[in-house]
């Protein structure tokens, strides 16, 4: 019993350290990337963000299938870091990785909300639809690589935006229906990411105001922490 308590205490300490590292790395990264425009220093802290919150999840979870959520964090890690290299091919690949992550979360929300519970045909077919979309895009990218024939990246971005908005609406529906902590944490993560991206876009194309940068950064900081809390609370009710 005492050994188990010590083990839990050690896990809690490790989780706190990992979460602290996450917030410190994210804040410093955004400060140098968005405000100081110092890309070199920003690039040093960016790779620390996702591993920190992933370790926090690893130390906290009791789920025997934790590796699935760790795999999601791994996908996000590559997507987040490849997109910074400002290579168009890597940018498209990063978007594809974000698309995979969004598909995972859509699958989670569909299961949690039981939105297709009375429609077994949709419940059984929608995973194949998601998989079909991902495989179609992957085949197009392979074809592009082999034969040098490019398809418009707007198609890939369009798929991602559509799936992301679907995730936002499903998360809102799930939060209203279930009112669980897990659903609220996921909705918070999606809204934070959505509003942050909207403000950055508005600042780039319309307002050119530092206030938008600060607000967008504040909204972006808790995104992966909220996702981490969603995973943990979802496991409690599973």
C-alpha positions as a printed NumPy array, in Angstrom:
array([[  0.   ,   0.   ,   0.   ],
       [  2.782,   2.414,   0.968],
       [  4.716,   1.524,  -2.175],
       [  1.611,   2.253,  -4.29 ],
       [  1.162,   5.634,  -2.595],
       [  4.803,   6.516,  -3.232],
       [  4.433,   5.459,  -6.851],
       [  1.352,   7.685,  -7.286],
       [  3.139,  10.588,  -5.585],
       [  6.122,  10.235,  -7.922],
       [  3.782,  10.096, -10.919],
       [  2.012,  13.259,  -9.743],
       [  5.316,  15.092,  -9.341],
       [  6.436,  14.023, -12.806],
       [  3.106,  15.145, -14.25 ],
       [  3.387,  18.572, -12.608],
       [  6.944,  18.988, -13.899],
       [  5.893,  17.962, -17.421],
       [  2.912,  20.339, -17.429],
       [  5.103,  23.174, -16.142],
       [  7.634,  22.469, -18.894],
       [  4.799,  22.542, -21.444],
       [  3.55 ,  25.979, -20.399],
       [  7.056,  27.448, -20.103],
       [  8.12 ,  26.102, -23.518],
       [  4.893,  27.269, -25.191],
       [  5.011,  30.773, -23.679],
       [  8.691,  31.274, -24.545],
       [  8.127,  29.916, -28.068],
       [  5.202,  32.256, -28.761],
       [  7.078,  35.2  , -27.28 ],
       [ 10.044,  34.781, -29.608],
       [  8.06 ,  33.555, -32.646],
       [  5.078,  35.902, -32.625],
       [  6.36 ,  38.976, -30.778],
       [ 10.16 ,  39.166, -31.134],
       [ 10.222,  37.413, -34.53 ],
       [ 13.356,  35.545, -33.462],
       [ 12.916,  32.297, -35.376],
       [ 16.165,  30.696, -34.188],
       [ 15.279,  30.819, -30.497],
       [ 11.641,  29.954, -31.199],
       [ 12.708,  26.815, -33.072],
       [ 14.649,  25.675, -30.015],
       [ 11.555,  25.7  , -27.765],
       [  8.93 ,  24.506, -30.265],
       [ 10.044,  20.82 , -30.209],
       [  9.69 ,  20.782, -26.393],
       [  5.97 ,  21.606, -26.309],
       [  4.27 ,  18.394, -27.436],
       [  6.732,  15.973, -25.751],
       [  6.138,  17.77 , -22.434],
       [  2.356,  17.367, -22.52 ],
       [  2.731,  13.826, -23.911],
       [  4.903,  12.888, -20.933],
       [  2.312,  14.459, -18.614],
       [ -0.316,  12.224, -20.183],
       [  1.931,   9.155, -19.945],
       [  2.55 ,   9.752, -16.227],
       [ -1.163,  10.365, -15.524],
       [ -3.071,   7.819, -17.589],
       [ -4.371,   4.523, -16.281],
       [ -5.637,   3.439, -19.688],
       [ -3.981,   0.223, -21.002],
       [ -4.487,   1.556, -24.546],
       [ -2.697,   4.836, -23.821],
       [ -0.456,   4.336, -26.857],
       [ -3.3  ,   5.434, -29.176],
       [ -3.422,   8.899, -27.632],
       [  0.375,   9.041, -27.509],
       [  0.313,   8.294, -31.236],
       [ -2.013,  11.285, -31.71 ],
       [  0.46 ,  13.478, -29.827],
       [  3.245,  12.084, -32.033],
       [  1.352,  13.048, -35.192],
       [  0.758,  16.537, -33.819],
       [  4.455,  16.818, -32.948],
       [  5.561,  16.165, -36.526],
       [  2.806,  18.357, -37.981],
       [  3.651,  21.286, -35.687],
       [  7.385,  21.154, -36.329],
       [  7.436,  20.361, -40.055],
       [  5.193,  23.315, -40.821],
       [  7.835,  25.675, -39.415],
       [ 10.356,  24.695, -42.084],
       [  8.414,  26.762, -44.649],
       [  8.731,  24.177, -47.415],
       [  5.578,  23.831, -49.533],
       [  5.882,  20.044, -49.775],
       [  6.335,  19.766, -46.011],
       [  3.506,  22.233, -45.457],
       [  1.162,  19.982, -47.426],
       [  2.374,  16.932, -45.488],
       [  1.821,  18.781, -42.18 ],
       [ -1.731,  19.59 , -43.25 ],
       [ -2.256,  15.91 , -44.004],
       [ -0.991,  15.013, -40.518],
       [ -3.381,  17.535, -38.958],
       [ -6.126,  15.932, -41.024],
       [ -5.297,  12.527, -39.506],
       [ -5.392,  13.983, -35.983],
       [ -8.74 ,  15.637, -36.661],
       [-10.117,  12.346, -38.002],
       [ -9.109,  10.586, -34.763],
       [-10.871,  13.237, -32.682],
       [-13.983,  13.14 , -34.869],
       [-14.108,   9.39 , -34.296],
       [-13.825,   9.92 , -30.526],
       [-16.618,  12.51 , -30.467],
       [-18.952,  10.399, -32.594],
       [-18.505,   7.541, -30.135],
       [-18.871,   9.795, -27.058],
       [-21.928,  11.68 , -28.31 ],
       [-23.648,   8.538, -29.647],
       [-24.956,  10.73 , -32.434],
       [-25.408,   7.739, -34.75 ],
       [-26.727,   5.429, -32.025],
       [-30.117,   5.076, -33.718],
       [-28.602,   4.996, -37.197],
       [-26.418,   1.878, -37.299],
       [-25.77 ,   2.246, -41.018],
       [-24.087,   5.629, -40.488],
       [-22.318,   4.344, -37.383],
       [-20.795,   1.485, -39.365],
       [-19.951,   3.439, -42.515],
       [-18.56 ,   6.797, -41.315],
       [-15.148,   5.331, -40.227],
       [-14.7  ,   3.984, -43.759],
       [-15.598,   7.415, -45.146],
       [-12.895,   9.062, -43.017],
       [-10.398,   6.375, -43.979],
       [-11.353,   6.736, -47.645],
       [-10.713,  10.487, -47.57 ],
       [ -7.303,  10.028, -45.944],
       [ -6.271,   7.259, -48.321],
       [ -7.445,   9.239, -51.363],
       [ -5.313,  12.213, -50.361],
       [ -2.348,   9.952, -49.646],
       [ -2.683,   8.291, -53.072],
       [ -2.8  ,  11.712, -54.743],
       [  0.378,  12.763, -52.927],
       [  2.164,   9.557, -53.931],
       [  1.006,  10.045, -57.543],
       [  2.256,  13.628, -57.377],
       [  5.65 ,  12.466, -56.084],
       [  6.101,   9.701, -58.694],
       [  4.816,  11.483, -61.787],
       [  5.44 ,  15.103, -60.833],
       [  1.834,  16.084, -61.5  ],
       [  0.548,  18.383, -58.807],
       [ -3.006,  18.682, -57.609],
       [ -4.127,  21.901, -55.991],
       [ -3.215,  22.106, -52.324],
       [ -6.512,  23.913, -51.852],
       [ -8.155,  20.487, -52.089],
       [ -6.167,  19.235, -49.1  ],
       [ -6.769,  22.423, -47.129],
       [-10.469,  22.276, -48.03 ],
       [-10.747,  18.732, -46.666],
       [ -8.98 ,  19.784, -43.474],
       [-11.156,  22.867, -42.897],
       [-14.326,  20.858, -43.551],
       [-13.312,  18.106, -41.149],
       [-12.156,  20.608, -38.509],
       [-15.463,  22.506, -38.654],
       [-17.287,  19.172, -38.403],
       [-15.24 ,  18.41 , -35.29 ],
       [-16.127,  21.817, -33.835],
       [-19.868,  21.286, -34.405],
       [-19.765,  17.713, -33.088],
       [-17.838,  18.854, -30.013],
       [-20.411,  21.584, -29.368],
       [-23.236,  19.066, -29.74 ],
       [-21.474,  16.606, -27.446],
       [-20.843,  19.275, -24.779],
       [-24.482,  20.395, -24.822],
       [-25.788,  16.826, -24.761],
       [-23.484,  15.185, -22.227],
       [-22.205,  18.166, -20.213],
       [-19.264,  15.989, -19.152],
       [-15.844,  17.312, -18.206],
       [-14.314,  15.46 , -21.143],
       [-16.673,  17.064, -23.668],
       [-16.085,  20.535, -22.212],
       [-12.3  ,  20.136, -22.281],
       [-12.36 ,  19.057, -25.929],
       [-14.703,  21.897, -26.876],
       [-12.382,  24.301, -25.071],
       [ -9.363,  22.967, -26.976],
       [-11.108,  23.211, -30.356],
       [-12.499,  26.689, -29.683],
       [ -9.114,  27.951, -28.449],
       [ -7.382,  26.682, -31.588],
       [-10.15 ,  27.959, -33.878],
       [-10.304,  31.461, -32.363],
       [ -6.513,  31.728, -32.279],
       [ -6.246,  30.887, -35.982],
       [ -9.076,  33.302, -36.842],
       [ -7.375,  36.168, -34.992],
       [ -4.013,  35.445, -36.623],
       [ -5.675,  35.388, -40.035],
       [ -7.524,  38.643, -39.351],
       [ -4.287,  40.258, -38.208],
       [ -2.337,  39.117, -41.273],
       [ -4.93 ,  40.152, -43.871],
       [ -6.82 ,  43.039, -42.28 ],
       [ -5.873,  44.743, -39.017],
       [ -2.092,  44.445, -38.487],
       [ -2.577,  44.947, -34.762],
       [ -0.314,  43.61 , -32.003],
       [ -3.377,  43.202, -29.782],
       [ -4.599,  40.402, -32.048],
       [ -1.229,  38.66 , -31.743],
       [ -1.29 ,  38.786, -27.942],
       [ -4.889,  37.561, -27.703],
       [ -4.284,  34.79 , -30.246],
       [ -1.199,  33.655, -28.345],
       [ -3.082,  33.571, -25.026],
       [ -5.803,  31.481, -26.65 ],
       [ -3.309,  29.083, -28.212],
       [ -1.275,  28.328, -25.069],
       [ -3.814,  26.02 , -23.319],
       [ -4.858,  24.068, -26.446],
       [ -2.801,  20.906, -25.896],
       [ -3.252,  21.049, -22.12 ],
       [ -7.015,  20.978, -22.678],
       [ -6.556,  18.071, -25.086],
       [ -4.507,  16.27 , -22.419],
       [ -7.312,  16.804, -19.874],
       [ -9.858,  15.594, -22.431],
       [ -7.982,  12.325, -22.911],
       [ -7.794,  11.711, -19.145],
       [-11.443,  12.527, -18.391],
       [-12.608,  10.535, -21.402],
       [-10.81 ,   7.49 , -19.994],
       [-12.597,   7.9  , -16.645],
       [-16.019,   7.405, -18.238],
       [-14.973,   4.838, -20.836]])
